[in-house]
């Protein structure tokens, strides 16, 4: 993430980057929307964020990579598929000089949708 701008939309966020990075971010946004069509977009922590029954995923562009933040559970669930990427507890780095693994991202977003759905259903049961 470059600079200290305050963003109000994902479009504002994307437009600040060079064209080739913008294309990756636009594709990433579409992949997430396709995997979670009911999710809402917002900016959280100055990053593009998708929300559905709570935060779903965040992403951000950096000088040499795209940071993707799907929560620690998703990182653990896809540990094998992510083995060639730098990962931390709740984040994965996709280098800009390699193809972005959109198919893995789709699976991770679908995983997060189900995870948040179950969590939301659990909260409804507790209220009854």
PDB file of C-alpha atoms in Angstrom, residues 10-127:
ATOM      1  CA  UNK A  10     -12.250   0.219  -3.722  1.00  0.00           C
ATOM      2  CA  UNK A  11     -12.200   2.150  -7.006  1.00  0.00           C
ATOM      3  CA  UNK A  12     -10.293   4.997  -5.300  1.00  0.00           C
ATOM      4  CA  UNK A  13      -7.868   2.457  -3.875  1.00  0.00           C
ATOM      5  CA  UNK A  14      -7.210   0.696  -7.196  1.00  0.00           C
ATOM      6  CA  UNK A  15      -6.721   3.839  -9.297  1.00  0.00           C
ATOM      7  CA  UNK A  16      -3.595   4.898  -7.371  1.00  0.00           C
ATOM      8  CA  UNK A  17      -1.517   1.981  -8.679  1.00  0.00           C
ATOM      9  CA  UNK A  18       0.304   1.488 -11.999  1.00  0.00           C
ATOM     10  CA  UNK A  19      -1.892   0.074 -14.772  1.00  0.00           C
ATOM     11  CA  UNK A  20      -0.516  -3.490 -14.577  1.00  0.00           C
ATOM     12  CA  UNK A  21      -1.208  -3.627 -10.815  1.00  0.00           C
ATOM     13  CA  UNK A  22      -4.662  -2.103 -11.360  1.00  0.00           C
ATOM     14  CA  UNK A  23      -5.470  -4.978 -13.725  1.00  0.00           C
ATOM     15  CA  UNK A  24      -4.487  -7.545 -11.082  1.00  0.00           C
ATOM     16  CA  UNK A  25      -6.541  -5.734  -8.418  1.00  0.00           C
ATOM     17  CA  UNK A  26      -9.578  -5.493 -10.716  1.00  0.00           C
ATOM     18  CA  UNK A  27      -9.343  -9.202 -11.517  1.00  0.00           C
ATOM     19  CA  UNK A  28      -8.925 -10.053  -7.840  1.00  0.00           C
ATOM     20  CA  UNK A  29     -11.989  -7.955  -7.008  1.00  0.00           C
ATOM     21  CA  UNK A  30     -14.018  -9.766  -9.701  1.00  0.00           C
ATOM     22  CA  UNK A  31     -12.850 -13.191  -8.501  1.00  0.00           C
ATOM     23  CA  UNK A  32     -13.940 -12.336  -4.944  1.00  0.00           C
ATOM     24  CA  UNK A  33     -17.304 -10.929  -6.129  1.00  0.00           C
ATOM     25  CA  UNK A  34     -17.932 -14.048  -8.230  1.00  0.00           C
ATOM     26  CA  UNK A  35     -17.154 -16.333  -5.284  1.00  0.00           C
ATOM     27  CA  UNK A  36     -19.209 -14.227  -2.831  1.00  0.00           C
ATOM     28  CA  UNK A  37     -21.876 -12.375  -4.843  1.00  0.00           C
ATOM     29  CA  UNK A  38     -23.812 -11.339  -1.723  1.00  0.00           C
ATOM     30  CA  UNK A  39     -20.755  -9.764  -0.078  1.00  0.00           C
ATOM     31  CA  UNK A  40     -20.565  -6.001   0.294  1.00  0.00           C
ATOM     32  CA  UNK A  41     -17.513  -3.944  -0.535  1.00  0.00           C
ATOM     33  CA  UNK A  42     -15.952  -1.435   1.807  1.00  0.00           C
ATOM     34  CA  UNK A  43     -12.622   0.001   2.856  1.00  0.00           C
ATOM     35  CA  UNK A  44     -11.392  -1.272   6.222  1.00  0.00           C
ATOM     36  CA  UNK A  45      -7.902  -0.656   7.605  1.00  0.00           C
ATOM     37  CA  UNK A  46      -7.427   1.372   4.381  1.00  0.00           C
ATOM     38  CA  UNK A  47      -7.679  -1.879   2.392  1.00  0.00           C
ATOM     39  CA  UNK A  48     -10.337  -3.191   0.027  1.00  0.00           C
ATOM     40  CA  UNK A  49     -12.560  -5.429   2.132  1.00  0.00           C
ATOM     41  CA  UNK A  50     -15.472  -7.735   1.423  1.00  0.00           C
ATOM     42  CA  UNK A  51     -18.050  -8.238   4.168  1.00  0.00           C
ATOM     43  CA  UNK A  52     -20.668 -10.972   4.536  1.00  0.00           C
ATOM     44  CA  UNK A  53     -21.785 -11.843   8.051  1.00  0.00           C
ATOM     45  CA  UNK A  54     -18.646 -10.038   9.201  1.00  0.00           C
ATOM     46  CA  UNK A  55     -15.337  -9.419   7.448  1.00  0.00           C
ATOM     47  CA  UNK A  56     -14.745 -11.960   4.717  1.00  0.00           C
ATOM     48  CA  UNK A  57     -11.395 -11.033   3.135  1.00  0.00           C
ATOM     49  CA  UNK A  58      -9.128  -8.011   2.682  1.00  0.00           C
ATOM     50  CA  UNK A  59      -6.490  -7.398   0.036  1.00  0.00           C
ATOM     51  CA  UNK A  60      -3.818  -4.799  -0.609  1.00  0.00           C
ATOM     52  CA  UNK A  61      -1.165  -4.014  -3.189  1.00  0.00           C
ATOM     53  CA  UNK A  62       2.438  -3.448  -2.220  1.00  0.00           C
ATOM     54  CA  UNK A  63       5.606  -2.747  -4.160  1.00  0.00           C
ATOM     55  CA  UNK A  64       6.400  -6.399  -4.928  1.00  0.00           C
ATOM     56  CA  UNK A  65       3.302  -8.381  -3.938  1.00  0.00           C
ATOM     57  CA  UNK A  66      -0.432  -8.519  -3.376  1.00  0.00           C
ATOM     58  CA  UNK A  67      -1.347  -9.156   0.251  1.00  0.00           C
ATOM     59  CA  UNK A  68      -4.447 -11.297   0.693  1.00  0.00           C
ATOM     60  CA  UNK A  69      -5.986 -11.546   4.161  1.00  0.00           C
ATOM     61  CA  UNK A  70      -8.536 -14.369   4.483  1.00  0.00           C
ATOM     62  CA  UNK A  71      -8.131 -15.043   8.275  1.00  0.00           C
ATOM     63  CA  UNK A  72      -5.944 -17.640   9.997  1.00  0.00           C
ATOM     64  CA  UNK A  73      -8.496 -20.457   9.513  1.00  0.00           C
ATOM     65  CA  UNK A  74      -8.412 -20.073   5.733  1.00  0.00           C
ATOM     66  CA  UNK A  75      -4.614 -19.925   5.693  1.00  0.00           C
ATOM     67  CA  UNK A  76      -4.533 -23.178   7.699  1.00  0.00           C
ATOM     68  CA  UNK A  77      -7.178 -24.864   5.544  1.00  0.00           C
ATOM     69  CA  UNK A  78      -5.234 -24.084   2.349  1.00  0.00           C
ATOM     70  CA  UNK A  79      -1.744 -24.468   3.783  1.00  0.00           C
ATOM     71  CA  UNK A  80      -0.727 -27.094   1.203  1.00  0.00           C
ATOM     72  CA  UNK A  81      -2.022 -25.069  -1.778  1.00  0.00           C
ATOM     73  CA  UNK A  82      -0.232 -21.979  -0.458  1.00  0.00           C
ATOM     74  CA  UNK A  83       3.087 -23.722   0.231  1.00  0.00           C
ATOM     75  CA  UNK A  84       4.989 -21.836  -2.485  1.00  0.00           C
ATOM     76  CA  UNK A  85       3.894 -18.428  -1.131  1.00  0.00           C
ATOM     77  CA  UNK A  86       5.037 -16.436   1.870  1.00  0.00           C
ATOM     78  CA  UNK A  87       2.344 -16.801   4.531  1.00  0.00           C
ATOM     79  CA  UNK A  88       1.811 -15.552   8.049  1.00  0.00           C
ATOM     80  CA  UNK A  89      -0.942 -16.381  10.518  1.00  0.00           C
ATOM     81  CA  UNK A  90      -3.682 -14.553   8.595  1.00  0.00           C
ATOM     82  CA  UNK A  91      -2.082 -13.390   5.364  1.00  0.00           C
ATOM     83  CA  UNK A  92      -0.525 -14.631   2.161  1.00  0.00           C
ATOM     84  CA  UNK A  93       1.733 -12.731  -0.228  1.00  0.00           C
ATOM     85  CA  UNK A  94       1.328 -13.261  -3.970  1.00  0.00           C
ATOM     86  CA  UNK A  95       4.425 -11.902  -5.781  1.00  0.00           C
ATOM     87  CA  UNK A  96       3.661  -9.494  -8.618  1.00  0.00           C
ATOM     88  CA  UNK A  97       6.252 -11.197 -10.830  1.00  0.00           C
ATOM     89  CA  UNK A  98       4.325 -14.506 -10.843  1.00  0.00           C
ATOM     90  CA  UNK A  99       0.777 -15.376 -11.947  1.00  0.00           C
ATOM     91  CA  UNK A 100      -1.786 -14.746  -9.197  1.00  0.00           C
ATOM     92  CA  UNK A 101      -3.467 -18.067  -8.230  1.00  0.00           C
ATOM     93  CA  UNK A 102      -7.065 -16.897  -8.705  1.00  0.00           C
ATOM     94  CA  UNK A 103      -8.430 -20.454  -8.457  1.00  0.00           C
ATOM     95  CA  UNK A 104      -6.978 -20.816  -4.947  1.00  0.00           C
ATOM     96  CA  UNK A 105      -8.339 -17.385  -4.025  1.00  0.00           C
ATOM     97  CA  UNK A 106     -11.807 -18.451  -5.235  1.00  0.00           C
ATOM     98  CA  UNK A 107     -11.669 -21.543  -3.022  1.00  0.00           C
ATOM     99  CA  UNK A 108     -10.489 -19.511  -0.034  1.00  0.00           C
ATOM    100  CA  UNK A 109     -13.287 -16.958  -0.461  1.00  0.00           C
ATOM    101  CA  UNK A 110     -15.860 -19.767  -0.736  1.00  0.00           C
ATOM    102  CA  UNK A 111     -14.384 -21.287   2.432  1.00  0.00           C
ATOM    103  CA  UNK A 112     -14.721 -17.918   4.209  1.00  0.00           C
ATOM    104  CA  UNK A 113     -18.342 -17.495   3.044  1.00  0.00           C
ATOM    105  CA  UNK A 114     -19.217 -20.880   4.544  1.00  0.00           C
ATOM    106  CA  UNK A 115     -17.255 -20.158   7.705  1.00  0.00           C
ATOM    107  CA  UNK A 116     -19.033 -16.829   8.265  1.00  0.00           C
ATOM    108  CA  UNK A 117     -22.407 -18.378   7.402  1.00  0.00           C
ATOM    109  CA  UNK A 118     -21.934 -21.066  10.071  1.00  0.00           C
ATOM    110  CA  UNK A 119     -20.786 -18.463  12.584  1.00  0.00           C
ATOM    111  CA  UNK A 120     -23.858 -16.311  11.856  1.00  0.00           C
ATOM    112  CA  UNK A 121     -26.172 -19.315  12.158  1.00  0.00           C
ATOM    113  CA  UNK A 122     -24.566 -20.199  15.487  1.00  0.00           C
ATOM    114  CA  UNK A 123     -25.219 -16.692  16.775  1.00  0.00           C
ATOM    115  CA  UNK A 124     -28.878 -16.905  15.704  1.00  0.00           C
ATOM    116  CA  UNK A 125     -29.303 -20.204  17.564  1.00  0.00           C
ATOM    117  CA  UNK A 126     -27.836 -18.684  20.738  1.00  0.00           C
ATOM    118  CA  UNK A 127     -30.321 -15.789  20.565  1.00  0.00           C
TER     119      UNK A 127
END
